[in-house]
Amino acid sequence: VQLQAYGGGLVQPGGSLRLSCAASGVTLDYYTIGWFRQAPGKEREGVSCISMVIGSTNYADSVKGRFTIARDNAKNTVYLQMNSLKPEDTAVYYCAVHAGYIRTLRAPMYDYWGQGTLVTVSS
């Protein structure tokens, strides 16, 4: 199983970015995909997740109303649209696969992880 997260970069406060997570070696159709982030000196934090089966979602309070997670089962890809970005959103963002149906933001529940993509929000 390989997960490729990409789309990070440098953006000004208030700006937007879209992250993508593409999977190979596994069909995501029956799993839950999560996005996590880790800022320097902080613990990894669950940001959002989506059930690839029915499309139901879950968000951390810190990103509700600003971030949107979406899936494209045909492309075996999950996206994270990030709007109204703030400096505190700066972190390395990771995608991960939970081989089950639970829409959890708890990192230990996830079985496979991709490499991270860096998002920097700064003026």
mmCIF file of N, CA and C in Angstrom:
data_model
loop_
_atom_site.group_PDB
_atom_site.id
_atom_site.type_symbol
_atom_site.label_atom_id
_atom_site.label_comp_id
_atom_site.label_asym_id
_atom_site.label_seq_id
_atom_site.Cartn_x
_atom_site.Cartn_y
_atom_site.Cartn_z
ATOM 1 N N VAL A 1 0.847 -1.190 0.000
ATOM 2 C CA VAL A 1 0.000 0.000 0.000
ATOM 3 C C VAL A 1 0.883 1.241 0.000
ATOM 4 N N GLN A 2 0.618 2.114 -0.957
ATOM 5 C CA GLN A 2 1.358 3.376 -1.005
ATOM 6 C C GLN A 2 0.372 4.529 -1.086
ATOM 7 N N LEU A 3 0.617 5.535 -0.271
ATOM 8 C CA LEU A 3 -0.175 6.747 -0.290
ATOM 9 C C LEU A 3 0.729 7.911 -0.637
ATOM 10 N N GLN A 4 0.294 8.710 -1.561
ATOM 11 C CA GLN A 4 1.068 9.866 -2.003
ATOM 12 C C GLN A 4 0.263 11.123 -1.715
ATOM 13 N N ALA A 5 0.742 11.920 -0.778
ATOM 14 C CA ALA A 5 0.095 13.192 -0.470
ATOM 15 C C ALA A 5 0.871 14.312 -1.147
ATOM 16 N N TYR A 6 0.145 15.216 -1.781
ATOM 17 C CA TYR A 6 0.817 16.327 -2.443
ATOM 18 C C TYR A 6 -0.114 17.534 -2.497
ATOM 19 N N GLY A 7 0.455 18.665 -2.874
ATOM 20 C CA GLY A 7 -0.323 19.887 -2.988
ATOM 21 C C GLY A 7 0.017 20.943 -1.966
ATOM 22 N N GLY A 8 0.940 20.640 -1.058
ATOM 23 C CA GLY A 8 1.330 21.634 -0.072
ATOM 24 C C GLY A 8 2.125 22.767 -0.685
ATOM 25 N N GLY A 9 2.378 23.776 0.107
ATOM 26 C CA GLY A 9 3.147 24.910 -0.368
ATOM 27 C C GLY A 9 3.044 26.079 0.582
ATOM 28 N N LEU A 10 3.488 27.217 0.100
ATOM 29 C CA LEU A 10 3.458 28.456 0.880
ATOM 30 C C LEU A 10 2.258 29.291 0.424
ATOM 31 N N VAL A 11 1.460 29.722 1.384
ATOM 32 C CA VAL A 11 0.280 30.519 1.066
ATOM 33 C C VAL A 11 0.131 31.612 2.112
ATOM 34 N N GLN A 12 -0.432 32.721 1.712
ATOM 35 C CA GLN A 12 -0.651 33.826 2.648
ATOM 36 C C GLN A 12 -1.883 33.554 3.513
ATOM 37 N N PRO A 13 -1.931 34.139 4.683
ATOM 38 C CA PRO A 13 -3.139 34.012 5.517
ATOM 39 C C PRO A 13 -4.379 34.427 4.736
ATOM 40 N N GLY A 14 -5.429 33.645 4.891
ATOM 41 C CA GLY A 14 -6.652 33.884 4.146
ATOM 42 C C GLY A 14 -6.709 33.168 2.816
ATOM 43 N N GLY A 15 -5.605 32.584 2.405
ATOM 44 C CA GLY A 15 -5.540 31.907 1.123
ATOM 45 C C GLY A 15 -6.057 30.478 1.181
ATOM 46 N N SER A 16 -5.919 29.788 0.046
ATOM 47 C CA SER A 16 -6.440 28.429 -0.086
ATOM 48 C C SER A 16 -5.401 27.503 -0.692
ATOM 49 N N LEU A 17 -5.527 26.238 -0.353
ATOM 50 C CA LEU A 17 -4.743 25.175 -0.961
ATOM 51 C C LEU A 17 -5.624 23.941 -1.059
ATOM 52 N N ARG A 18 -5.339 23.093 -2.017
ATOM 53 C CA ARG A 18 -6.008 21.798 -2.095
ATOM 54 C C ARG A 18 -4.950 20.706 -2.049
ATOM 55 N N LEU A 19 -5.067 19.853 -1.055
ATOM 56 C CA LEU A 19 -4.197 18.704 -0.936
ATOM 57 C C LEU A 19 -4.865 17.488 -1.581
ATOM 58 N N SER A 20 -4.031 16.618 -2.130
ATOM 59 C CA SER A 20 -4.514 15.379 -2.719
ATOM 60 C C SER A 20 -3.801 14.203 -2.079
ATOM 61 N N CYS A 21 -4.511 13.096 -1.980
ATOM 62 C CA CYS A 21 -3.939 11.853 -1.463
ATOM 63 C C CYS A 21 -4.314 10.751 -2.438
ATOM 64 N N ALA A 22 -3.326 10.253 -3.169
ATOM 65 C CA ALA A 22 -3.560 9.207 -4.153
ATOM 66 C C ALA A 22 -3.016 7.886 -3.622
ATOM 67 N N ALA A 23 -3.784 6.828 -3.814
ATOM 68 C CA ALA A 23 -3.404 5.523 -3.286
ATOM 69 C C ALA A 23 -3.081 4.561 -4.409
ATOM 70 N N SER A 24 -2.131 3.686 -4.144
ATOM 71 C CA SER A 24 -1.830 2.586 -5.055
ATOM 72 C C SER A 24 -1.597 1.331 -4.220
ATOM 73 N N GLY A 25 -1.880 0.185 -4.817
ATOM 74 C CA GLY A 25 -1.715 -1.062 -4.093
ATOM 75 C C GLY A 25 -2.894 -1.434 -3.238
ATOM 76 N N VAL A 26 -3.900 -0.570 -3.211
ATOM 77 C CA VAL A 26 -5.113 -0.847 -2.447
ATOM 78 C C VAL A 26 -6.250 -0.061 -3.064
ATOM 79 N N THR A 27 -7.417 -0.653 -3.065
ATOM 80 C CA THR A 27 -8.614 0.077 -3.485
ATOM 81 C C THR A 27 -9.256 0.668 -2.238
ATOM 82 N N LEU A 28 -9.447 1.969 -2.260
ATOM 83 C CA LEU A 28 -9.905 2.664 -1.061
ATOM 84 C C LEU A 28 -11.398 2.535 -0.814
ATOM 85 N N ASP A 29 -12.120 1.902 -1.716
ATOM 86 C CA ASP A 29 -13.587 1.943 -1.701
ATOM 87 C C ASP A 29 -14.216 1.565 -0.371
ATOM 88 N N TYR A 30 -13.560 0.708 0.406
ATOM 89 C CA TYR A 30 -14.225 0.176 1.601
ATOM 90 C C TYR A 30 -13.650 0.724 2.899
ATOM 91 N N TYR A 31 -12.817 1.738 2.797
ATOM 92 C CA TYR A 31 -12.087 2.212 3.960
ATOM 93 C C TYR A 31 -12.445 3.643 4.338
ATOM 94 N N THR A 32 -11.835 4.093 5.408
ATOM 95 C CA THR A 32 -11.909 5.482 5.846
ATOM 96 C C THR A 32 -10.543 6.118 5.629
ATOM 97 N N ILE A 33 -10.539 7.287 5.032
ATOM 98 C CA ILE A 33 -9.297 8.006 4.769
ATOM 99 C C ILE A 33 -9.263 9.248 5.649
ATOM 100 N N GLY A 34 -8.134 9.441 6.277
ATOM 101 C CA GLY A 34 -7.992 10.583 7.173
ATOM 102 C C GLY A 34 -6.860 11.496 6.765
ATOM 103 N N TRP A 35 -7.023 12.754 7.108
ATOM 104 C CA TRP A 35 -5.942 13.734 6.996
ATOM 105 C C TRP A 35 -5.515 14.132 8.406
ATOM 106 N N PHE A 36 -4.223 14.166 8.608
ATOM 107 C CA PHE A 36 -3.644 14.554 9.882
ATOM 108 C C PHE A 36 -2.593 15.627 9.631
ATOM 109 N N ARG A 37 -2.222 16.315 10.686
ATOM 110 C CA ARG A 37 -1.154 17.301 10.546
ATOM 111 C C ARG A 37 -0.308 17.311 11.806
ATOM 112 N N GLN A 38 0.933 17.707 11.602
ATOM 113 C CA GLN A 38 1.844 17.811 12.734
ATOM 114 C C GLN A 38 2.698 19.057 12.572
ATOM 115 N N ALA A 39 2.542 19.963 13.513
ATOM 116 C CA ALA A 39 3.340 21.184 13.535
ATOM 117 C C ALA A 39 4.599 20.936 14.366
ATOM 118 N N PRO A 40 5.646 21.714 14.133
ATOM 119 C CA PRO A 40 6.893 21.533 14.901
ATOM 120 C C PRO A 40 6.643 21.607 16.399
ATOM 121 N N GLY A 41 7.130 20.608 17.107
ATOM 122 C CA GLY A 41 7.001 20.587 18.550
ATOM 123 C C GLY A 41 5.637 20.200 19.075
ATOM 124 N N LYS A 42 4.739 19.800 18.174
ATOM 125 C CA LYS A 42 3.389 19.429 18.607
ATOM 126 C C LYS A 42 3.078 18.000 18.209
ATOM 127 N N GLU A 43 2.060 17.445 18.853
ATOM 128 C CA GLU A 43 1.626 16.102 18.520
ATOM 129 C C GLU A 43 0.840 16.090 17.214
ATOM 130 N N ARG A 44 0.804 14.906 16.609
ATOM 131 C CA ARG A 44 0.009 14.760 15.394
ATOM 132 C C ARG A 44 -1.474 14.945 15.720
ATOM 133 N N GLU A 45 -2.156 15.683 14.875
ATOM 134 C CA GLU A 45 -3.556 16.055 15.116
ATOM 135 C C GLU A 45 -4.421 15.581 13.957
ATOM 136 N N GLY A 46 -5.546 14.954 14.287
ATOM 137 C CA GLY A 46 -6.502 14.585 13.249
ATOM 138 C C GLY A 46 -7.232 15.804 12.739
ATOM 139 N N VAL A 47 -7.313 15.947 11.424
ATOM 140 C CA VAL A 47 -7.931 17.112 10.802
ATOM 141 C C VAL A 47 -9.311 16.780 10.248
ATOM 142 N N SER A 48 -9.370 15.714 9.455
ATOM 143 C CA SER A 48 -10.628 15.347 8.828
ATOM 144 C C SER A 48 -10.537 13.911 8.344
ATOM 145 N N CYS A 49 -11.689 13.287 8.148
ATOM 146 C CA CYS A 49 -11.707 11.953 7.568
ATOM 147 C C CYS A 49 -13.004 11.761 6.785
ATOM 148 N N ILE A 50 -12.989 10.768 5.908
ATOM 149 C CA ILE A 50 -14.144 10.507 5.063
ATOM 150 C C ILE A 50 -14.287 9.006 4.851
ATOM 151 N N SER A 51 -15.517 8.541 4.892
ATOM 152 C CA SER A 51 -15.815 7.157 4.556
ATOM 153 C C SER A 51 -15.898 7.045 3.039
ATOM 154 N N MET A 52 -15.065 6.177 2.484
ATOM 155 C CA MET A 52 -15.099 6.001 1.026
ATOM 156 C C MET A 52 -16.355 5.246 0.589
ATOM 157 N N VAL A 53 -17.023 4.604 1.539
ATOM 158 C CA VAL A 53 -18.225 3.832 1.209
ATOM 159 C C VAL A 53 -19.412 4.753 0.988
ATOM 160 N N ILE A 54 -19.673 5.631 1.965
ATOM 161 C CA ILE A 54 -20.884 6.456 1.879
ATOM 162 C C ILE A 54 -20.583 7.944 1.852
ATOM 163 N N GLY A 55 -19.307 8.311 1.968
ATOM 164 C CA GLY A 55 -18.949 9.716 1.853
ATOM 165 C C GLY A 55 -19.183 10.548 3.088
ATOM 166 N N SER A 56 -19.567 9.933 4.203
ATOM 167 C CA SER A 56 -19.760 10.718 5.426
ATOM 168 C C SER A 56 -18.410 11.211 5.939
ATOM 169 N N THR A 57 -18.440 12.356 6.588
ATOM 170 C CA THR A 57 -17.199 13.038 6.954
ATOM 171 C C THR A 57 -17.156 13.402 8.426
ATOM 172 N N ASN A 58 -15.958 13.754 8.872
ATOM 173 C CA ASN A 58 -15.744 14.213 10.234
ATOM 174 C C ASN A 58 -14.638 15.258 10.194
ATOM 175 N N TYR A 59 -14.763 16.284 11.029
ATOM 176 C CA TYR A 59 -13.780 17.365 11.033
ATOM 177 C C TYR A 59 -13.385 17.719 12.461
ATOM 178 N N ALA A 60 -12.139 18.116 12.629
ATOM 179 C CA ALA A 60 -11.721 18.690 13.895
ATOM 180 C C ALA A 60 -12.377 20.065 14.044
ATOM 181 N N ASP A 61 -12.651 20.449 15.272
ATOM 182 C CA ASP A 61 -13.299 21.744 15.504
ATOM 183 C C ASP A 61 -12.484 22.899 14.934
ATOM 184 N N SER A 62 -11.183 22.758 14.944
ATOM 185 C CA SER A 62 -10.290 23.836 14.524
ATOM 186 C C SER A 62 -10.387 24.144 13.030
ATOM 187 N N VAL A 63 -10.956 23.222 12.256
ATOM 188 C CA VAL A 63 -11.016 23.430 10.798
ATOM 189 C C VAL A 63 -12.434 23.444 10.247
ATOM 190 N N LYS A 64 -13.414 23.197 11.093
ATOM 191 C CA LYS A 64 -14.803 23.180 10.630
ATOM 192 C C LYS A 64 -15.168 24.503 9.982
ATOM 193 N N GLY A 65 -15.821 24.407 8.830
ATOM 194 C CA GLY A 65 -16.239 25.603 8.114
ATOM 195 C C GLY A 65 -15.170 26.167 7.197
ATOM 196 N N ARG A 66 -13.954 25.671 7.322
ATOM 197 C CA ARG A 66 -12.858 26.167 6.480
ATOM 198 C C ARG A 66 -12.296 25.080 5.563
ATOM 199 N N PHE A 67 -12.260 23.860 6.053
ATOM 200 C CA PHE A 67 -11.715 22.754 5.275
ATOM 201 C C PHE A 67 -12.852 21.850 4.810
ATOM 202 N N THR A 68 -12.668 21.271 3.626
ATOM 203 C CA THR A 68 -13.639 20.322 3.087
ATOM 204 C C THR A 68 -12.901 19.114 2.531
ATOM 205 N N ILE A 69 -13.317 17.943 2.976
ATOM 206 C CA ILE A 69 -12.730 16.702 2.478
ATOM 207 C C ILE A 69 -13.677 16.113 1.443
ATOM 208 N N ALA A 70 -13.103 15.542 0.391
ATOM 209 C CA ALA A 70 -13.910 14.952 -0.674
ATOM 210 C C ALA A 70 -13.198 13.730 -1.225
ATOM 211 N N ARG A 71 -13.969 12.873 -1.876
ATOM 212 C CA ARG A 71 -13.400 11.639 -2.409
ATOM 213 C C ARG A 71 -13.712 11.510 -3.874
ATOM 214 N N ASP A 72 -12.842 10.804 -4.569
ATOM 215 C CA ASP A 72 -13.081 10.411 -5.951
ATOM 216 C C ASP A 72 -12.711 8.942 -6.026
ATOM 217 N N ASN A 73 -13.707 8.093 -5.880
ATOM 218 C CA ASN A 73 -13.431 6.650 -5.835
ATOM 219 C C ASN A 73 -12.843 6.160 -7.161
ATOM 220 N N ALA A 74 -13.272 6.723 -8.255
ATOM 221 C CA ALA A 74 -12.766 6.295 -9.566
ATOM 222 C C ALA A 74 -11.266 6.557 -9.692
ATOM 223 N N LYS A 75 -10.800 7.631 -9.066
ATOM 224 C CA LYS A 75 -9.381 7.977 -9.116
ATOM 225 C C LYS A 75 -8.621 7.460 -7.896
ATOM 226 N N ASN A 76 -9.359 6.804 -6.989
ATOM 227 C CA ASN A 76 -8.704 6.279 -5.782
ATOM 228 C C ASN A 76 -7.965 7.392 -5.037
ATOM 229 N N THR A 77 -8.626 8.527 -4.947
ATOM 230 C CA THR A 77 -7.992 9.737 -4.431
ATOM 231 C C THR A 77 -8.931 10.470 -3.476
ATOM 232 N N VAL A 78 -8.331 11.077 -2.472
ATOM 233 C CA VAL A 78 -9.064 11.917 -1.518
ATOM 234 C C VAL A 78 -8.437 13.300 -1.527
ATOM 235 N N TYR A 79 -9.274 14.313 -1.402
ATOM 236 C CA TYR A 79 -8.814 15.692 -1.437
ATOM 237 C C TYR A 79 -9.132 16.397 -0.119
ATOM 238 N N LEU A 80 -8.333 17.394 0.188
ATOM 239 C CA LEU A 80 -8.625 18.265 1.321
ATOM 240 C C LEU A 80 -8.525 19.705 0.826
ATOM 241 N N GLN A 81 -9.670 20.336 0.654
ATOM 242 C CA GLN A 81 -9.716 21.741 0.256
ATOM 243 C C GLN A 81 -9.613 22.586 1.515
ATOM 244 N N MET A 82 -8.618 23.436 1.555
ATOM 245 C CA MET A 82 -8.361 24.257 2.737
ATOM 246 C C MET A 82 -8.528 25.724 2.365
ATOM 247 N N ASN A 83 -9.505 26.368 2.946
ATOM 248 C CA ASN A 83 -9.781 27.788 2.696
ATOM 249 C C ASN A 83 -9.554 28.584 3.975
ATOM 250 N N SER A 84 -9.470 29.883 3.811
ATOM 251 C CA SER A 84 -9.292 30.795 4.952
ATOM 252 C C SER A 84 -8.162 30.329 5.858
ATOM 253 N N LEU A 85 -7.056 30.016 5.244
ATOM 254 C CA LEU A 85 -5.932 29.453 6.007
ATOM 255 C C LEU A 85 -5.373 30.463 6.997
ATOM 256 N N LYS A 86 -4.929 29.928 8.119
ATOM 257 C CA LYS A 86 -4.365 30.734 9.199
ATOM 258 C C LYS A 86 -2.935 30.283 9.470
ATOM 259 N N PRO A 87 -2.122 31.143 10.047
ATOM 260 C CA PRO A 87 -0.750 30.725 10.378
ATOM 261 C C PRO A 87 -0.709 29.460 11.233
ATOM 262 N N GLU A 88 -1.691 29.281 12.094
ATOM 263 C CA GLU A 88 -1.695 28.090 12.945
ATOM 264 C C GLU A 88 -2.039 26.815 12.186
ATOM 265 N N ASP A 89 -2.388 26.919 10.911
ATOM 266 C CA ASP A 89 -2.581 25.731 10.076
ATOM 267 C C ASP A 89 -1.255 25.213 9.518
ATOM 268 N N THR A 90 -0.187 25.944 9.741
ATOM 269 C CA THR A 90 1.131 25.526 9.264
ATOM 270 C C THR A 90 1.529 24.209 9.904
ATOM 271 N N ALA A 91 1.838 23.229 9.056
ATOM 272 C CA ALA A 91 2.183 21.891 9.546
ATOM 273 C C ALA A 91 2.533 21.007 8.356
ATOM 274 N N VAL A 92 3.065 19.847 8.670
ATOM 275 C CA VAL A 92 3.169 18.789 7.670
ATOM 276 C C VAL A 92 1.854 18.014 7.707
ATOM 277 N N TYR A 93 1.232 17.868 6.561
ATOM 278 C CA TYR A 93 -0.049 17.185 6.452
ATOM 279 C C TYR A 93 0.164 15.785 5.888
ATOM 280 N N TYR A 94 -0.483 14.809 6.534
ATOM 281 C CA TYR A 94 -0.376 13.410 6.152
ATOM 282 C C TYR A 94 -1.762 12.851 5.842
ATOM 283 N N CYS A 95 -1.816 11.916 4.898
ATOM 284 C CA CYS A 95 -3.041 11.148 4.734
ATOM 285 C C CYS A 95 -2.783 9.716 5.189
ATOM 286 N N ALA A 96 -3.854 9.056 5.592
ATOM 287 C CA ALA A 96 -3.734 7.716 6.140
ATOM 288 C C ALA A 96 -5.008 6.927 5.870
ATOM 289 N N VAL A 97 -4.873 5.616 5.922
ATOM 290 C CA VAL A 97 -5.990 4.704 5.668
ATOM 291 C C VAL A 97 -6.341 3.941 6.938
ATOM 292 N N HIS A 98 -7.615 4.017 7.297
ATOM 293 C CA HIS A 98 -8.148 3.176 8.365
ATOM 294 C C HIS A 98 -8.907 2.043 7.686
ATOM 295 N N ALA A 99 -8.431 0.805 7.890
ATOM 296 C CA ALA A 99 -9.030 -0.347 7.214
ATOM 297 C C ALA A 99 -10.315 -0.762 7.915
ATOM 298 N N GLY A 100 -11.259 0.176 7.955
ATOM 299 C CA GLY A 100 -12.526 -0.081 8.608
ATOM 300 C C GLY A 100 -13.494 1.025 8.279
ATOM 301 N N TYR A 101 -14.598 1.049 9.009
ATOM 302 C CA TYR A 101 -15.688 1.974 8.704
ATOM 303 C C TYR A 101 -15.814 3.130 9.695
ATOM 304 N N ILE A 102 -14.985 3.124 10.706
ATOM 305 C CA ILE A 102 -15.119 4.135 11.742
ATOM 306 C C ILE A 102 -14.562 5.465 11.260
ATOM 307 N N ARG A 103 -15.331 6.523 11.408
ATOM 308 C CA ARG A 103 -14.863 7.859 11.021
ATOM 309 C C ARG A 103 -14.166 8.489 12.225
ATOM 310 N N THR A 104 -12.944 8.035 12.413
ATOM 311 C CA THR A 104 -12.195 8.455 13.589
ATOM 312 C C THR A 104 -11.076 9.407 13.215
ATOM 313 N N LEU A 105 -10.743 10.310 14.129
ATOM 314 C CA LEU A 105 -9.600 11.204 13.955
ATOM 315 C C LEU A 105 -8.455 10.813 14.882
ATOM 316 N N ARG A 106 -8.501 9.601 15.390
ATOM 317 C CA ARG A 106 -7.450 9.108 16.278
ATOM 318 C C ARG A 106 -6.391 8.407 15.450
ATOM 319 N N ALA A 107 -5.199 8.922 15.466
ATOM 320 C CA ALA A 107 -4.118 8.400 14.633
ATOM 321 C C ALA A 107 -3.821 6.917 14.851
ATOM 322 N N PRO A 108 -3.858 6.399 16.091
ATOM 323 C CA PRO A 108 -3.546 4.972 16.268
ATOM 324 C C PRO A 108 -4.521 4.039 15.551
ATOM 325 N N MET A 109 -5.676 4.543 15.141
ATOM 326 C CA MET A 109 -6.655 3.701 14.459
ATOM 327 C C MET A 109 -6.309 3.499 12.983
ATOM 328 N N TYR A 110 -5.320 4.218 12.495
ATOM 329 C CA TYR A 110 -4.994 4.172 11.077
ATOM 330 C C TYR A 110 -3.859 3.202 10.812
ATOM 331 N N ASP A 111 -3.978 2.498 9.686
ATOM 332 C CA ASP A 111 -3.097 1.366 9.400
ATOM 333 C C ASP A 111 -1.973 1.698 8.424
ATOM 334 N N TYR A 112 -2.236 2.581 7.500
ATOM 335 C CA TYR A 112 -1.241 2.914 6.471
ATOM 336 C C TYR A 112 -1.129 4.431 6.389
ATOM 337 N N TRP A 113 0.098 4.886 6.226
ATOM 338 C CA TRP A 113 0.381 6.320 6.198
ATOM 339 C C TRP A 113 1.199 6.678 4.974
ATOM 340 N N GLY A 114 0.913 7.856 4.430
ATOM 341 C CA GLY A 114 1.727 8.388 3.360
ATOM 342 C C GLY A 114 2.797 9.304 3.918
ATOM 343 N N GLN A 115 3.673 9.752 3.048
ATOM 344 C CA GLN A 115 4.636 10.765 3.468
ATOM 345 C C GLN A 115 3.895 12.085 3.551
ATOM 346 N N GLY A 116 4.419 13.031 4.253
ATOM 347 C CA GLY A 116 3.713 14.284 4.441
ATOM 348 C C GLY A 116 3.985 15.296 3.351
ATOM 349 N N THR A 117 3.138 16.298 3.321
ATOM 350 C CA THR A 117 3.340 17.452 2.451
ATOM 351 C C THR A 117 3.253 18.698 3.318
ATOM 352 N N LEU A 118 4.204 19.596 3.145
ATOM 353 C CA LEU A 118 4.317 20.752 4.027
ATOM 354 C C LEU A 118 3.409 21.884 3.571
ATOM 355 N N VAL A 119 2.636 22.395 4.501
ATOM 356 C CA VAL A 119 1.806 23.577 4.280
ATOM 357 C C VAL A 119 2.324 24.681 5.187
ATOM 358 N N THR A 120 2.676 25.800 4.596
ATOM 359 C CA THR A 120 3.159 26.945 5.349
ATOM 360 C C THR A 120 2.257 28.135 5.067
ATOM 361 N N VAL A 121 1.672 28.675 6.115
ATOM 362 C CA VAL A 121 0.790 29.837 5.989
ATOM 363 C C VAL A 121 1.504 31.022 6.626
ATOM 364 N N SER A 122 1.931 31.929 5.787
ATOM 365 C CA SER A 122 2.732 33.049 6.279
ATOM 366 C C SER A 122 2.665 34.196 5.292
ATOM 367 N N SER A 123 2.756 35.396 5.829
ATOM 368 C CA SER A 123 2.801 36.574 4.965
ATOM 369 C C SER A 123 4.242 36.977 4.703
#
